[in-house]
Amino acid sequence: MSTAEFESVQTLEEQMVESAAPRDLAMDARNLSVWFGKRKVLEGVNIAFPERTCTALIGPSGCGKSTFIRTLNRLHELIPGAALAGSVLYEGKDIYDADVDPVHIRLKIGMVFQKPNPFPSMTIRGNVMSGLKLSGMKRDDHDAIVESTLTSAGLWNEVKDRLDHAAGDLSGGQQQRLVIARALAVEPNVLLMDEPCSALDPASTLKIEETIRELSKNVTIIIVTHNMQQAVRVSDNTAFFLAAENEPGHVVEQGLTTEIFSNPKDQRTLDYVNGRFG
Amino acid sequence: MSSLDTNETLRDLHSAATSHRGDRVFNRVITGAAFTSLIVLAGIAIFLGLQAIPAFQSQGLAFLTTTAWDINTDPPTAGIWGMLYGSVLLAVIALVIAVPASILLSVFMVFLAPPKIAKILTNLVDLMAAIPSVILGLWAFYILNPPAEEWQQLLNQYLGWIPIFENASGNFLGTPFIAGFVLAIMMIPIVTSVTREVLGRTPPELINAAESLGCSLWTMLRYVALPYGRGGIVGGVMLGLGRALGETIAVFFVLKLVYDTNWYKVIESGGGSVATLIVSRFGEVTGPFELQLLLAAGFFLFLGTLVVNMIANLIVSRTGRLQK
């Protein structure tokens, strides 16, 4: 293959990625129902997550948002008594198929939790690299990974001179960004965030939101939030979950974030986004 | 709200411990009780130390560096090196068996077993700790000895080329291995109970973190749960080790006490143990001098366990170090 040919192939590939990107689905939950033991907590959820977008999941407490997000990277099944019906497609394949390795899924679909959870006994650098270490991935360019992921997470400038300090010394907001960097180091295609800012102060929240907006250019982000303004600020699409008393949660309405917040079709969505309940 | 209003008078704030009469009494009772345990410990050390002086004067350093127990010769010679070393060897054998077994058992109970089974197992293992050591000794003598003899023959047959599995006498009874095995059975409930407790306290958010990073159970244990619980696990092991080093009667049943140093042949008949030496000689002690010798042996056993505990503390305090 000549150099010219090689270049043309490369550009073609790049073009394909460029043009196909907005329409491809990173993940697709189809008719998903979820149980804890005999209690059904989610019913018939259908949400598609386009690649490289940010989708916000909103709704009052106890409507199953967090449970839903945990089914997307197979963390739900680690709870005793957990059960599930329907399917979750990732790159067109059901992640609950028998031949799918959950460890692989969790590497490709990262997660950031409500409470910052860096490994306290590891250094900042150690935390960033921990995903690679724990999953046994071999990489040589450790320093480059540390710098690029911390930069993506908006933390590099604050910690570049103390990478060998304990992660526990960082503030809550810094810890949460460190955790984001840790999740990014294994190069996930999807990042799940379960109320990532609920334990943080407003200034840290702002930084995380900037990080999310920046990240969603390259990674598909699915974020659970109780903060309406946050959903508006960071997300492209929004899904509104609701659960009646003793009923499983379901999706009331979903669509473009601007539509959901400015022109919702369902009265309950209107009431919720305007703060009338929940 | 950030500063006190100036027109208000500052009140004198007492700590709860001193301002409440009941708490004052309670504090003193507790402090007294805490000191009592120290006094008892010091009392034992002083008593044993004083008793050890004449023995040490007559035998000199040889009491610690040689192995002999010839009381009826003139002058009598006594040395407990083989016994001291034997105690440590038995403890090491017990550790090698008990620690992995306890950790595996704990991991199963905390992370794998259905809650009902975990609960039953917990009770059973705790019950193991309640078996009196004399019963365990009898059990080992009658029930454990025959199969253990065969296990050791197999070890010798297939792994005999490893020096620790040498056996020249063909006698596989009364070996350090059997005694260590019995000690391991005594350690397992202690170590398991502590390990289970600390593993069960691994913060769920750290387990979440590991799981979301694609950890298998093994890597989660290796990098998260075990490092988190290391201090506690070492503490549990040391508690068990304390029992193993001082255990007397169970070892007495299964170990053939020889006044010699069995350096490494764990499946060769004959070994030493300070505690067992004391119990085996105490009943037929020949006079006050031999009694002093035995008390001196006890003093060094006491010192030995103290040193082990100090080493353990050192290990625990070093576990706070950062992982890169």
Coordinates of C-alpha atoms in Angstrom, one line a residue:
Chain A
M1 CA 0.0 0.0 0.0
S2 CA 1.4 3.3 -1.0
T3 CA 1.6 6.3 1.3
A4 CA -1.1 8.1 -0.7
E5 CA -3.4 5.2 -0.5
F6 CA -2.8 4.8 3.2
E7 CA -3.6 8.4 3.8
S8 CA -6.7 8.3 1.8
V9 CA -7.9 5.2 3.8
Q10 CA -7.2 7.1 7.0
T11 CA -9.2 10.1 5.9
L12 CA -12.1 8.0 4.8
E13 CA -12.1 6.3 8.2
E14 CA -12.0 9.6 9.9
Q15 CA -14.8 10.9 7.7
M16 CA -16.9 7.8 8.5
V17 CA -16.4 8.4 12.2
E18 CA -17.3 12.1 11.8
S19 CA -20.4 11.6 9.9
A20 CA -21.7 8.5 11.6
A21 CA -21.0 9.6 15.1
P22 CA -24.0 11.7 16.0
R23 CA -26.5 9.0 14.9
D24 CA -24.8 5.9 16.4
L25 CA -26.1 4.6 19.7
A26 CA -23.6 4.0 22.4
M27 CA -26.1 2.2 24.6
D28 CA -29.7 1.2 24.2
A29 CA -31.9 -0.1 27.0
R30 CA -34.9 -2.0 25.7
N31 CA -38.0 -2.8 27.7
L32 CA -35.9 -3.1 30.8
S33 CA -37.6 -4.3 34.0
V34 CA -35.7 -4.7 37.3
W35 CA -36.4 -6.5 40.5
F36 CA -34.8 -6.7 44.0
G37 CA -36.0 -10.1 45.2
K38 CA -39.8 -10.0 44.6
R39 CA -40.0 -6.2 44.5
K40 CA -40.2 -4.8 41.0
V41 CA -38.5 -1.4 41.0
L42 CA -38.4 -0.6 37.3
E43 CA -40.8 -1.4 34.5
G44 CA -40.4 -1.3 30.7
V45 CA -37.7 1.3 30.4
N46 CA -36.7 2.1 26.9
I47 CA -33.9 4.7 26.5
A48 CA -31.4 5.1 23.7
F49 CA -28.1 6.9 24.4
P50 CA -26.6 8.4 21.3
E51 CA -22.8 8.3 21.1
R52 CA -20.9 11.2 22.6
T53 CA -23.9 12.9 24.1
C54 CA -24.8 13.5 27.7
T55 CA -28.1 12.2 28.9
A56 CA -29.6 13.3 32.3
L57 CA -31.8 11.0 34.2
I58 CA -34.1 13.0 36.5
G59 CA -36.9 12.1 38.9
P60 CA -37.8 12.0 42.5
S61 CA -35.9 9.8 45.0
G62 CA -36.8 6.1 44.9
C63 CA -38.0 6.1 41.3
G64 CA -35.2 3.7 40.2
K65 CA -32.8 6.0 38.4
S66 CA -29.8 4.7 40.3
T67 CA -30.9 1.2 39.9
F68 CA -31.3 1.8 36.2
I69 CA -27.8 3.2 35.8
R70 CA -26.4 0.2 37.7
T71 CA -28.0 -2.2 35.2
L72 CA -26.1 -0.4 32.4
N73 CA -22.7 -1.8 33.5
R74 CA -23.9 -4.9 35.3
L75 CA -23.3 -3.7 38.8
H76 CA -26.9 -4.4 39.6
E77 CA -26.4 -8.1 39.5
L78 CA -23.9 -8.0 42.4
I79 CA -26.7 -7.3 44.8
P80 CA -28.2 -10.5 46.2
G81 CA -31.7 -11.2 44.8
A82 CA -31.2 -8.9 41.9
A83 CA -33.2 -9.8 38.7
L84 CA -33.8 -8.2 35.4
A85 CA -35.8 -8.6 32.2
G86 CA -35.3 -7.0 28.8
S87 CA -32.0 -6.1 27.3
V88 CA -29.2 -3.5 27.4
L89 CA -27.4 -3.1 24.1
Y90 CA -23.8 -1.8 24.0
E91 CA -22.4 -1.4 20.5
G92 CA -25.3 -3.4 19.3
K93 CA -24.8 -6.4 21.6
D94 CA -26.7 -7.4 24.7
I95 CA -24.4 -7.0 27.7
Y96 CA -26.4 -9.6 29.5
D97 CA -25.7 -12.3 26.9
A98 CA -24.2 -15.4 28.4
D99 CA -20.9 -15.0 26.5
V100 CA -20.3 -11.4 27.7
D101 CA -17.7 -10.9 30.3
P102 CA -19.0 -8.5 32.9
V103 CA -15.5 -7.3 33.7
H104 CA -15.0 -6.2 30.2
I105 CA -18.3 -4.4 30.2
R106 CA -17.4 -2.5 33.4
L107 CA -14.1 -1.4 31.9
K108 CA -15.9 -0.1 28.8
I109 CA -18.7 1.4 30.7
G110 CA -17.2 3.3 33.7
M111 CA -18.9 4.6 36.7
V112 CA -18.6 7.6 39.1
F113 CA -20.5 7.3 42.3
Q114 CA -22.4 9.8 44.5
K115 CA -19.7 9.8 47.3
P116 CA -16.2 10.3 46.1
N117 CA -14.4 7.0 46.5
P118 CA -10.7 7.2 45.7
F119 CA -8.7 4.4 47.3
P120 CA -7.5 6.2 50.4
S121 CA -4.3 4.2 50.9
M122 CA -3.1 4.9 47.3
T123 CA -1.4 8.1 46.0
I124 CA -3.1 10.4 43.5
R125 CA -1.0 8.8 40.8
G126 CA -1.8 5.3 42.1
N127 CA -5.5 6.0 42.0
V128 CA -5.4 7.1 38.4
M129 CA -3.5 4.0 37.5
S130 CA -5.6 1.7 39.7
G131 CA -8.1 0.7 37.0
L132 CA -5.3 -0.5 34.8
K133 CA -3.6 -2.3 37.6
L134 CA -6.8 -3.9 39.0
S135 CA -7.9 -5.1 35.6
G136 CA -4.4 -6.2 34.6
M137 CA -4.1 -4.0 31.6
K138 CA -0.5 -3.4 30.6
R139 CA 0.5 0.1 29.5
D140 CA 3.9 1.7 29.3
D141 CA 3.0 5.4 29.1
H142 CA 1.9 5.8 32.7
D143 CA 3.0 9.4 33.1
A144 CA 1.1 10.4 29.9
I145 CA -2.0 8.6 31.1
V146 CA -1.9 10.3 34.5
E147 CA -1.4 13.7 32.9
S148 CA -4.0 13.4 30.2
T149 CA -6.8 11.9 32.4
L150 CA -6.2 14.4 35.2
T151 CA -6.3 17.1 32.6
S152 CA -9.6 15.8 31.2
A153 CA -11.0 15.7 34.7
G154 CA -9.9 19.3 35.3
L155 CA -7.6 18.4 38.1
W156 CA -4.1 18.4 36.6
N157 CA -3.1 21.9 37.6
E158 CA -4.2 21.5 41.1
V159 CA -2.3 18.2 41.8
K160 CA 0.6 18.0 39.3
D161 CA 3.1 18.9 42.0
R162 CA 1.9 16.3 44.5
L163 CA 1.0 13.2 42.5
D164 CA 2.6 11.1 45.2
H165 CA 0.5 12.5 48.0
A166 CA -2.3 10.4 49.5
A167 CA -5.6 10.7 47.7
G168 CA -7.3 11.1 51.0
D169 CA -5.7 14.6 51.5
L170 CA -7.7 16.1 48.6
S171 CA -10.9 18.0 49.1
G172 CA -14.2 16.3 48.3
G173 CA -14.5 18.0 44.9
Q174 CA -10.9 17.2 44.0
Q175 CA -11.5 13.5 45.1
Q176 CA -14.5 13.3 42.8
R177 CA -12.5 14.7 39.9
L178 CA -9.7 12.2 40.7
V179 CA -12.3 9.4 40.6
I180 CA -13.4 10.7 37.1
A181 CA -9.7 10.6 36.0
R182 CA -9.4 7.1 37.4
A183 CA -12.5 6.0 35.4
L184 CA -11.1 7.7 32.3
A185 CA -7.7 5.9 32.5
V186 CA -9.2 2.6 31.3
E187 CA -10.6 4.5 28.3
P188 CA -14.3 3.7 28.7
N189 CA -16.7 4.6 25.9
V190 CA -19.5 5.3 28.3
L191 CA -19.3 7.0 31.7
L192 CA -22.1 6.5 34.1
M193 CA -22.4 9.2 36.8
D194 CA -24.7 8.6 39.8
E195 CA -25.4 12.1 41.3
P196 CA -21.7 12.9 41.1
C197 CA -22.1 16.4 42.6
S198 CA -24.6 15.7 45.4
A199 CA -21.9 15.6 48.1
L200 CA -20.0 18.6 46.8
D201 CA -20.0 22.3 47.3
P202 CA -21.2 24.7 44.5
A203 CA -17.7 25.6 43.3
S204 CA -16.6 22.0 43.0
T205 CA -20.0 21.2 41.3
L206 CA -19.3 23.9 38.7
K207 CA -15.9 22.3 38.0
I208 CA -17.3 18.9 37.6
E209 CA -20.0 20.2 35.3
E210 CA -17.3 21.9 33.1
T211 CA -15.5 18.5 33.1
I212 CA -18.7 16.7 32.1
R213 CA -19.4 19.1 29.2
E214 CA -15.8 18.7 28.0
L215 CA -15.9 14.9 28.3
S216 CA -19.1 14.5 26.5
K217 CA -17.4 15.5 23.3
N218 CA -15.5 12.2 23.4
V219 CA -17.4 9.9 25.8
T220 CA -21.0 9.1 26.2
I221 CA -22.2 10.3 29.5
I222 CA -25.3 9.2 31.4
I223 CA -25.8 11.2 34.6
V224 CA -28.3 10.8 37.4
T225 CA -29.1 14.2 39.0
H226 CA -31.5 15.7 41.4
N227 CA -30.4 19.2 40.4
M228 CA -32.6 20.5 37.6
Q229 CA -30.3 23.3 36.7
Q230 CA -27.5 20.8 36.4
A231 CA -29.4 18.7 34.0
V232 CA -30.1 21.8 31.8
R233 CA -26.4 22.9 32.0
V234 CA -24.7 19.6 31.1
S235 CA -27.1 17.3 29.2
D236 CA -28.3 17.0 25.6
N237 CA -31.1 14.6 26.4
T238 CA -33.2 14.1 29.5
A239 CA -35.3 11.2 30.7
F240 CA -37.8 11.7 33.5
F241 CA -38.4 8.8 35.8
L242 CA -41.3 8.5 38.1
A243 CA -42.7 5.9 40.5
A244 CA -46.1 5.9 42.1
E245 CA -46.3 4.7 45.6
N246 CA -45.6 0.9 45.8
E247 CA -45.3 0.8 42.0
P248 CA -42.2 0.2 39.9
G249 CA -40.6 3.3 38.4
H250 CA -41.0 4.0 34.7
V251 CA -40.0 6.7 32.2
V252 CA -42.7 9.3 31.9
E253 CA -41.1 11.4 29.2
Q254 CA -37.8 11.7 27.4
G255 CA -36.3 13.8 24.7
L256 CA -34.0 16.8 24.1
T257 CA -33.2 18.5 27.4
T258 CA -34.4 21.8 26.0
E259 CA -37.8 20.3 25.1
I260 CA -38.2 18.5 28.4
F261 CA -37.6 21.6 30.4
S262 CA -39.2 24.2 28.2
N263 CA -42.1 22.4 26.6
P264 CA -42.8 19.0 28.3
K265 CA -45.7 17.0 27.0
D266 CA -46.7 15.4 30.3
Q267 CA -48.2 17.4 33.1
R268 CA -46.2 15.4 35.7
T269 CA -42.9 16.4 33.9
L270 CA -43.9 20.0 33.9
D271 CA -44.7 19.9 37.6
Y272 CA -41.5 18.1 38.4
V273 CA -39.1 20.3 36.4
N274 CA -40.8 23.3 37.9
G275 CA -40.1 22.0 41.4
R276 CA -43.7 21.4 42.4
F277 CA -42.9 17.9 43.8
G278 CA -40.0 15.6 44.4
Chain B
M1 CA -23.2 33.8 62.7
S2 CA -19.5 33.4 62.4
S3 CA -18.5 35.2 65.6
L4 CA -20.0 35.4 69.1
D5 CA -22.1 38.4 70.0
T6 CA -20.1 40.6 72.2
N7 CA -22.9 41.4 74.7
E8 CA -23.2 37.8 75.7
T9 CA -21.2 36.4 78.6
L10 CA -19.1 33.4 77.7
R11 CA -20.0 30.3 79.7
D12 CA -17.5 27.9 81.2
L13 CA -17.8 24.7 79.2
H14 CA -17.0 21.5 81.0
S15 CA -16.3 18.4 79.2
A16 CA -19.2 15.9 79.7
A17 CA -16.8 13.5 81.4
T18 CA -16.2 15.8 84.4
S19 CA -19.4 17.8 84.7
H20 CA -21.7 14.8 85.2
R21 CA -21.3 13.1 88.6
G22 CA -22.1 9.6 87.2
D23 CA -19.5 10.1 84.5
R24 CA -16.8 11.1 87.1
V25 CA -17.4 7.9 89.0
F26 CA -17.5 5.8 85.8
N27 CA -14.2 7.4 84.6
R28 CA -12.4 6.5 87.8
V29 CA -13.7 2.9 87.8
I30 CA -12.6 2.4 84.2
T31 CA -9.2 4.0 84.8
G32 CA -8.7 1.8 87.8
A33 CA -9.7 -1.3 85.9
A34 CA -7.3 -0.4 83.1
F35 CA -4.4 0.0 85.5
T36 CA -5.3 -3.3 87.3
S37 CA -4.6 -5.2 84.1
L38 CA -1.2 -3.4 83.8
I39 CA -0.4 -4.2 87.5
V40 CA -1.3 -7.9 87.0
L41 CA 1.0 -8.0 83.9
A42 CA 3.8 -6.3 85.8
G43 CA 3.3 -8.6 88.8
I44 CA 3.6 -11.7 86.6
A45 CA 6.7 -10.4 85.0
I46 CA 8.3 -9.5 88.3
F47 CA 7.4 -12.8 89.9
L48 CA 8.8 -14.8 87.0
G49 CA 11.8 -12.6 86.7
L50 CA 12.7 -13.0 90.3
Q51 CA 12.3 -16.7 90.2
A52 CA 14.4 -16.9 87.1
I53 CA 17.4 -15.2 88.7
P54 CA 18.8 -18.2 90.6
A55 CA 18.3 -20.5 87.6
F56 CA 20.1 -18.0 85.4
Q57 CA 22.9 -17.6 87.9
S58 CA 23.6 -21.3 88.0
Q59 CA 23.3 -21.9 84.3
G60 CA 24.4 -18.6 82.8
L61 CA 23.7 -17.8 79.2
A62 CA 23.8 -21.5 78.4
F63 CA 20.3 -21.7 79.8
L64 CA 19.1 -20.0 76.6
T65 CA 21.7 -21.3 74.1
T66 CA 21.9 -25.0 74.9
T67 CA 19.4 -27.8 75.1
A68 CA 19.6 -30.1 78.1
W69 CA 17.5 -31.1 81.1
D70 CA 19.8 -33.1 83.4
I71 CA 18.7 -32.1 86.9
N72 CA 20.1 -35.1 88.8
T73 CA 23.7 -34.7 87.7
D74 CA 26.1 -32.6 89.7
P75 CA 26.1 -29.8 88.9
P76 CA 22.7 -30.0 87.2
T77 CA 22.6 -28.7 83.6
A78 CA 19.5 -27.2 82.0
G79 CA 19.1 -25.3 78.8
I80 CA 15.9 -24.5 77.0
W81 CA 17.1 -23.4 73.5
G82 CA 15.5 -26.4 71.8
M83 CA 12.2 -25.7 73.6
L84 CA 12.2 -22.0 72.7
Y85 CA 13.1 -22.8 69.1
G86 CA 10.5 -25.6 69.1
S87 CA 7.8 -23.3 70.3
V88 CA 8.5 -20.9 67.4
L89 CA 8.7 -23.8 64.9
L90 CA 5.3 -25.1 66.0
A91 CA 3.9 -21.6 65.8
V92 CA 5.3 -21.1 62.3
I93 CA 3.7 -24.4 61.2
A94 CA 0.4 -23.4 62.7
L95 CA 0.6 -20.0 61.0
V96 CA 1.3 -21.6 57.6
I97 CA -1.8 -23.7 57.9
A98 CA -4.1 -21.4 59.8
V99 CA -3.6 -18.1 58.1
P100 CA -4.5 -19.1 54.5
A101 CA -7.3 -21.3 55.8
S102 CA -8.7 -18.5 57.9
I103 CA -8.5 -15.9 55.2
L104 CA -10.2 -18.2 52.6
L105 CA -12.9 -19.0 55.1
S106 CA -13.5 -15.4 55.9
V107 CA -13.6 -14.4 52.2
F108 CA -16.1 -17.1 51.6
M109 CA -18.3 -16.0 54.5
V110 CA -18.1 -12.3 53.7
F111 CA -18.2 -12.2 49.9
L112 CA -19.5 -15.5 48.6
A113 CA -21.7 -17.5 50.9
P114 CA -25.5 -16.9 51.0
P115 CA -26.3 -15.0 54.2
K116 CA -27.9 -18.0 55.9
I117 CA -24.9 -20.3 55.3
A118 CA -22.5 -17.5 56.4
K119 CA -24.4 -17.1 59.6
I120 CA -24.3 -20.9 60.4
L121 CA -20.6 -21.0 59.5
T122 CA -19.9 -18.0 61.7
N123 CA -21.5 -19.8 64.7
L124 CA -19.7 -23.0 64.0
V125 CA -16.3 -21.4 63.7
D126 CA -16.9 -19.4 66.9
L127 CA -17.9 -22.7 68.5
M128 CA -14.5 -24.1 67.5
A129 CA -12.9 -21.6 69.8
A130 CA -14.9 -23.0 72.7
I131 CA -13.5 -26.5 72.5
P132 CA -11.2 -26.9 75.6
S133 CA -7.7 -27.5 74.6
V134 CA -7.5 -30.8 76.6
I135 CA -10.4 -32.1 74.5
L136 CA -8.7 -31.0 71.4
G137 CA -5.5 -32.8 72.6
L138 CA -7.4 -36.0 73.3
W139 CA -9.1 -35.8 69.9
A140 CA -5.8 -35.2 68.2
F141 CA -4.2 -38.1 70.0
Y142 CA -6.9 -40.6 69.1
I143 CA -8.5 -39.3 66.0
L144 CA -6.0 -37.0 64.2
N145 CA -2.9 -39.1 64.7
P146 CA -3.7 -42.0 62.5
P147 CA -4.6 -40.0 59.3
A148 CA -1.9 -37.4 60.0
E149 CA 0.6 -40.3 60.1
E150 CA -0.5 -41.2 56.6
W151 CA -0.4 -37.6 55.3
Q152 CA 3.1 -37.2 56.5
Q153 CA 4.2 -40.5 55.0
L154 CA 2.8 -39.3 51.7
L155 CA 4.6 -35.9 52.1
N156 CA 7.8 -37.8 52.8
Q157 CA 7.3 -40.1 49.9
Y158 CA 6.7 -37.5 47.3
L159 CA 8.3 -34.4 48.7
G160 CA 11.0 -36.0 50.8
W161 CA 13.7 -34.4 48.7
I162 CA 12.7 -31.1 50.3
P163 CA 14.8 -30.9 53.5
I164 CA 11.8 -30.0 55.7
F165 CA 10.0 -33.2 54.7
E166 CA 13.0 -35.5 55.6
N167 CA 12.3 -38.4 57.9
A168 CA 15.1 -40.8 58.8
S169 CA 13.4 -42.6 61.7
G170 CA 10.3 -43.9 59.9
N171 CA 8.3 -42.7 62.9
F172 CA 5.7 -40.1 61.9
L173 CA 4.1 -39.7 65.3
G174 CA 4.9 -37.0 67.8
T175 CA 6.1 -34.7 65.0
P176 CA 6.1 -30.9 65.0
F177 CA 3.7 -31.1 62.0
I178 CA 0.9 -32.8 64.1
A179 CA 1.4 -30.4 67.0
G180 CA 1.4 -27.4 64.6
F181 CA -1.7 -28.8 63.0
V182 CA -3.5 -28.9 66.3
L183 CA -2.4 -25.4 67.1
A184 CA -3.7 -24.3 63.7
I185 CA -7.1 -25.7 64.5
M186 CA -7.0 -23.6 67.7
M187 CA -5.9 -20.5 65.8
I188 CA -8.4 -20.7 63.0
P189 CA -11.5 -19.6 64.9
I190 CA -9.6 -16.6 66.4
V191 CA -8.0 -15.5 63.1
T192 CA -11.2 -16.1 61.1
S193 CA -13.4 -14.2 63.5
V194 CA -11.2 -11.1 63.3
T195 CA -10.6 -11.4 59.6
R196 CA -14.3 -11.9 58.8
E197 CA -15.0 -8.8 60.9
V198 CA -12.5 -6.5 59.1
L199 CA -13.3 -7.8 55.6
G200 CA -17.0 -7.2 56.3
R201 CA -16.1 -3.6 57.1
T202 CA -14.5 -2.8 53.8
P203 CA -16.3 0.4 52.8
P204 CA -19.0 -0.4 50.2
E205 CA -18.0 2.6 48.2
L206 CA -14.5 1.2 47.8
I207 CA -15.9 -2.2 46.7
N208 CA -18.1 -0.2 44.3
A209 CA -15.1 1.6 43.0
A210 CA -13.3 -1.7 42.4
E211 CA -16.2 -3.3 40.8
S212 CA -16.9 -0.4 38.5
L213 CA -13.2 -0.6 37.4
G214 CA -13.7 -4.1 36.2
C215 CA -12.2 -5.9 39.1
S216 CA -12.6 -9.6 39.6
L217 CA -13.3 -10.8 43.1
W218 CA -9.6 -11.8 43.4
T219 CA -8.3 -8.4 42.3
M220 CA -10.8 -6.6 44.6
L221 CA -9.5 -8.7 47.5
R222 CA -5.9 -8.2 46.6
Y223 CA -5.9 -4.5 46.0
V224 CA -8.9 -3.2 48.1
A225 CA -10.3 -5.5 50.8
L226 CA -7.1 -7.2 52.1
P227 CA -5.0 -4.0 52.1
Y228 CA -7.8 -2.2 53.9
G229 CA -8.1 -4.9 56.5
R230 CA -4.4 -5.7 56.7
G231 CA -3.9 -4.2 60.1
G232 CA -6.8 -6.0 61.6
I233 CA -5.9 -9.3 60.0
V234 CA -2.3 -9.1 61.3
G235 CA -3.8 -8.3 64.8
G236 CA -6.0 -11.3 64.6
V237 CA -3.1 -13.5 63.5
M238 CA -1.1 -12.2 66.4
L239 CA -3.9 -13.0 68.8
G240 CA -3.9 -16.5 67.4
L241 CA -0.1 -16.7 67.6
G242 CA -0.2 -15.8 71.2
R243 CA -2.4 -18.8 71.8
A244 CA -0.2 -21.0 69.7
L245 CA 3.0 -20.0 71.5
G246 CA 1.6 -20.5 74.9
E247 CA -0.5 -23.6 74.3
T248 CA 0.4 -26.4 76.6
I249 CA -1.9 -29.3 77.0
A250 CA -3.0 -29.9 73.4
V251 CA 0.7 -30.0 72.3
F252 CA 1.5 -32.2 75.3
F253 CA -0.7 -34.9 73.9
V254 CA 0.7 -35.1 70.4
L255 CA 4.3 -33.9 70.5
K256 CA 7.1 -36.2 71.5
L257 CA 9.2 -33.9 73.7
V258 CA 12.9 -34.4 73.0
Y259 CA 15.8 -32.5 74.7
D260 CA 17.4 -31.7 71.4
T261 CA 16.9 -29.1 68.7
N262 CA 14.7 -30.2 65.8
W263 CA 15.7 -27.5 63.4
Y264 CA 13.6 -28.0 60.4
K265 CA 12.4 -31.6 60.1
V266 CA 8.7 -30.9 60.6
I267 CA 7.6 -34.5 60.0
E268 CA 10.3 -36.2 62.1
S269 CA 9.3 -37.5 65.5
G270 CA 10.3 -35.2 68.3
G271 CA 10.3 -31.5 69.0
G272 CA 10.3 -28.9 71.7
S273 CA 7.9 -26.5 73.3
V274 CA 8.5 -24.4 76.4
A275 CA 5.0 -24.7 77.7
T276 CA 5.0 -28.4 77.2
L277 CA 8.3 -28.8 78.9
I278 CA 6.9 -27.0 81.9
V279 CA 3.8 -29.1 82.1
S280 CA 5.6 -32.3 81.5
R281 CA 8.2 -31.7 84.3
F282 CA 6.0 -29.9 86.8
G283 CA 4.2 -33.0 88.0
E284 CA 7.4 -34.8 88.8
V285 CA 9.5 -31.8 89.8
T286 CA 12.6 -32.9 91.8
G287 CA 12.9 -30.0 94.1
P288 CA 12.8 -26.2 94.4
F289 CA 15.7 -25.7 92.1
E290 CA 14.0 -27.5 89.2
L291 CA 10.9 -25.5 89.9
Q292 CA 12.9 -22.3 89.6
L293 CA 14.3 -23.6 86.3
L294 CA 10.8 -24.2 85.0
L295 CA 9.7 -20.7 86.2
A296 CA 12.7 -19.3 84.4
A297 CA 11.6 -21.1 81.2
G298 CA 8.2 -19.6 81.8
F299 CA 9.8 -16.2 82.1
F300 CA 11.4 -16.5 78.7
L301 CA 8.2 -17.8 77.1
F302 CA 6.5 -14.7 78.5
L303 CA 9.3 -12.5 77.0
G304 CA 9.0 -14.3 73.7
T305 CA 5.3 -13.7 73.4
L306 CA 5.9 -10.1 74.4
V307 CA 8.5 -9.7 71.6
V308 CA 6.1 -11.4 69.1
N309 CA 3.4 -8.9 70.0
M310 CA 5.8 -6.0 69.7
I311 CA 6.8 -7.2 66.2
A312 CA 3.1 -7.4 65.4
N313 CA 2.5 -3.9 66.5
L314 CA 5.3 -2.8 64.3
I315 CA 3.8 -4.6 61.3
V316 CA 0.4 -3.1 62.0
S317 CA 1.8 0.5 62.3
R318 CA 3.7 0.1 59.1
T319 CA 0.6 -0.9 57.1
G320 CA -0.6 2.7 56.9
R321 CA 2.0 3.3 54.2
L322 CA 1.0 4.5 50.8
Q323 CA 0.6 2.2 47.8
K324 CA 2.0 3.7 44.7

